[in-house]
CSV table of C-alpha atoms in Angstrom, one decimal:
chain,number,residue,atom,x,y,z
W,1,MET,CA,-0.1,0.0,0.0
W,2,THR,CA,1.0,3.4,-0.6
W,3,GLY,CA,0.1,4.9,2.5
W,4,GLU,CA,-3.4,6.0,1.3
W,5,GLU,CA,-6.3,3.9,2.7
W,6,HIS,CA,-9.0,3.1,0.3
W,7,ARG,CA,-12.2,3.2,1.9
W,8,PRO,CA,-15.3,1.1,0.6
W,9,ARG,CA,-17.7,2.9,-1.8
W,10,SER,CA,-21.0,3.9,-0.2
W,11,ARG,CA,-24.3,4.5,-1.8
W,12,LEU,CA,-23.7,8.4,-1.4
W,13,ASP,CA,-20.4,8.1,-3.4
W,14,ASP,CA,-22.4,6.4,-6.4
W,15,ILE,CA,-24.9,9.3,-6.1
W,16,ALA,CA,-22.4,12.0,-6.1
W,17,GLU,CA,-20.7,10.5,-9.0
W,18,ALA,CA,-24.0,10.0,-10.8
W,19,ALA,CA,-24.8,13.9,-10.4
W,20,ASP,CA,-21.5,14.8,-11.3
W,21,ARG,CA,-21.9,13.1,-14.7
W,22,ALA,CA,-25.1,14.5,-15.2
W,23,PHE,CA,-24.1,18.1,-14.4
W,24,ARG,CA,-21.0,17.7,-17.0
W,25,LEU,CA,-23.6,16.7,-19.6
W,26,LEU,CA,-25.5,20.1,-19.1
W,27,PRO,CA,-24.4,23.1,-21.6
W,28,ALA,CA,-22.1,25.5,-19.8
W,29,SER,CA,-23.7,28.5,-21.5
W,30,PRO,CA,-26.6,29.2,-23.7
W,31,GLY,CA,-24.1,29.3,-26.8
W,32,SER,CA,-22.7,25.9,-25.9
W,33,ASP,CA,-25.9,23.8,-26.7
W,34,PRO,CA,-25.1,20.6,-28.3
W,35,PRO,CA,-25.9,20.2,-32.0
W,36,LEU,CA,-29.5,19.2,-33.4
W,37,THR,CA,-30.4,15.9,-32.8
W,38,GLY,CA,-32.4,14.3,-35.8
W,39,GLY,CA,-33.0,17.9,-37.1
W,40,VAL,CA,-34.9,19.1,-34.0
W,41,PRO,CA,-33.3,21.7,-31.9
W,42,ARG,CA,-32.8,20.5,-28.4
W,43,ARG,CA,-34.4,22.7,-25.8
W,44,PRO,CA,-31.7,23.9,-23.4
W,45,ALA,CA,-31.8,22.5,-20.0
W,46,ARG,CA,-32.8,24.6,-17.0
W,47,ARG,CA,-30.2,25.7,-14.7
W,48,VAL,CA,-30.3,25.1,-11.1
W,49,THR,CA,-30.0,28.4,-9.6
W,50,THR,CA,-29.0,28.9,-6.1
W,51,ASP,CA,-28.8,32.0,-3.9
W,52,PRO,CA,-27.7,31.8,-0.2
W,53,ASP,CA,-30.1,34.4,0.6
W,54,THR,CA,-33.0,32.4,-0.6
W,55,VAL,CA,-32.0,28.8,0.0
W,56,GLU,CA,-34.4,28.6,3.3
W,57,ARG,CA,-37.5,29.9,1.3
W,58,ASP,CA,-36.7,27.7,-1.6
W,59,LEU,CA,-36.5,24.6,0.6
W,60,ILE,CA,-39.7,25.5,2.3
W,61,LYS,CA,-41.3,25.9,-1.0
W,62,LEU,CA,-40.0,22.5,-2.2
W,63,VAL,CA,-41.3,20.9,1.2
W,64,LEU,CA,-44.6,22.6,1.1
W,65,THR,CA,-45.2,21.3,-2.6
W,66,LEU,CA,-44.7,17.9,-1.4
W,67,VAL,CA,-47.1,18.3,1.6
W,68,GLU,CA,-49.8,19.9,-0.6
W,69,LEU,CA,-49.6,17.2,-3.2
W,70,LEU,CA,-50.1,14.6,-0.4
W,71,ARG,CA,-52.8,16.7,1.2
W,72,GLN,CA,-54.6,16.7,-2.0
W,73,LEU,CA,-54.4,13.1,-2.6
W,74,MET,CA,-55.7,12.4,0.9
W,75,GLU,CA,-58.4,14.6,0.1
W,76,ARG,CA,-59.4,12.9,-3.0
W,77,GLN,CA,-59.0,9.4,-1.2
W,78,ALA,CA,-61.2,10.8,1.6
W,79,LEU,CA,-63.9,11.9,-0.8
W,80,ARG,CA,-63.8,8.4,-2.6
W,81,ARG,CA,-64.3,6.7,1.0
W,82,VAL,CA,-67.2,9.0,1.7
W,83,ASP,CA,-68.9,8.4,-1.6
W,84,ALA,CA,-68.4,4.7,-1.2
W,85,GLY,CA,-69.9,4.7,2.2
W,86,ASP,CA,-66.8,3.2,4.1
W,87,LEU,CA,-66.8,5.7,6.9
W,88,THR,CA,-69.0,6.4,9.7
W,89,GLU,CA,-70.5,9.8,10.2
W,90,GLU,CA,-68.2,10.7,13.0
W,91,GLN,CA,-65.2,9.5,10.9
W,92,GLU,CA,-66.3,11.8,8.1
W,93,GLU,CA,-66.4,14.8,10.4
W,94,ARG,CA,-63.1,14.0,12.0
W,95,LEU,CA,-61.7,13.5,8.4
W,96,GLY,CA,-63.2,16.7,7.2
W,97,ALA,CA,-62.0,18.7,10.3
W,98,THR,CA,-58.4,17.3,9.9
W,99,LEU,CA,-58.1,18.2,6.1
W,100,MET,CA,-59.4,21.7,6.8
W,101,ILE,CA,-56.9,22.2,9.7
W,102,LEU,CA,-54.2,21.1,7.3
W,103,HIS,CA,-55.1,23.2,4.7
W,104,ASP,CA,-55.3,26.2,7.1
W,105,ARG,CA,-51.8,25.4,8.4
W,106,MET,CA,-50.5,25.2,4.7
W,107,THR,CA,-51.9,28.7,4.1
W,108,GLU,CA,-50.1,29.9,7.2
W,109,LEU,CA,-46.9,28.6,6.2
W,110,CYS,CA,-47.2,30.1,2.8
W,111,ALA,CA,-47.9,33.2,4.2
W,112,ARG,CA,-45.0,33.1,6.6
W,113,TYR,CA,-42.7,32.6,3.7
W,114,ASP,CA,-44.3,35.0,1.4
W,115,LEU,CA,-45.6,32.4,-0.9
W,116,SER,CA,-48.9,31.4,-2.5
W,117,MET,CA,-50.6,28.2,-3.1
W,118,SER,CA,-50.2,28.8,-6.6
W,119,ASP,CA,-46.3,29.0,-6.1
W,120,LEU,CA,-46.5,25.3,-5.0
W,121,ASN,CA,-47.6,24.2,-8.3
W,122,LEU,CA,-44.4,23.3,-10.1
W,123,ASP,CA,-44.3,23.4,-13.8
W,124,LEU,CA,-43.1,20.0,-15.2
W,125,GLY,CA,-42.5,21.0,-18.7
W,126,PRO,CA,-44.3,18.9,-21.2
W,127,LEU,CA,-46.2,16.9,-18.4
W,128,GLY,CA,-47.8,20.0,-17.4
W,129,THR,CA,-48.2,21.2,-13.6
W,130,LEU,CA,-47.7,19.1,-10.7
W,131,LEU,CA,-50.8,20.0,-9.1
W,132,PRO,CA,-54.2,20.4,-10.5
W,133,PRO,CA,-55.5,23.9,-11.2
W,134,THR,CA,-57.1,25.5,-8.3
W,135,GLU,CA,-60.8,26.2,-8.7
């Protein structure tokens, strides 16, 4: 051995290496886009912009987006169970109250970080938006 200890590769090392490869594939500047593929211009990849001043707000936005997605899924499932008659009247009341409280808390957290509920609806490009449009 040369005095350098080789530690076993961990899952995090594999993830870091994969992320490094992915970032190397992104064009470095708008003018350095790869050539046309099959005659169709490739849409430039969106850059991840990081700003130390807004990192907390951006992280909260991501977390709240995931919580809102789960809240909406739970609400739809609850409505299906109510329509199917799977719940007692007391369970329906408790479920409804819980979902209303969760929605209120989401609204409060959005206000605290100067976000609106529409800010949580991520644009997934050709797939559309993450959340259904608000009514």
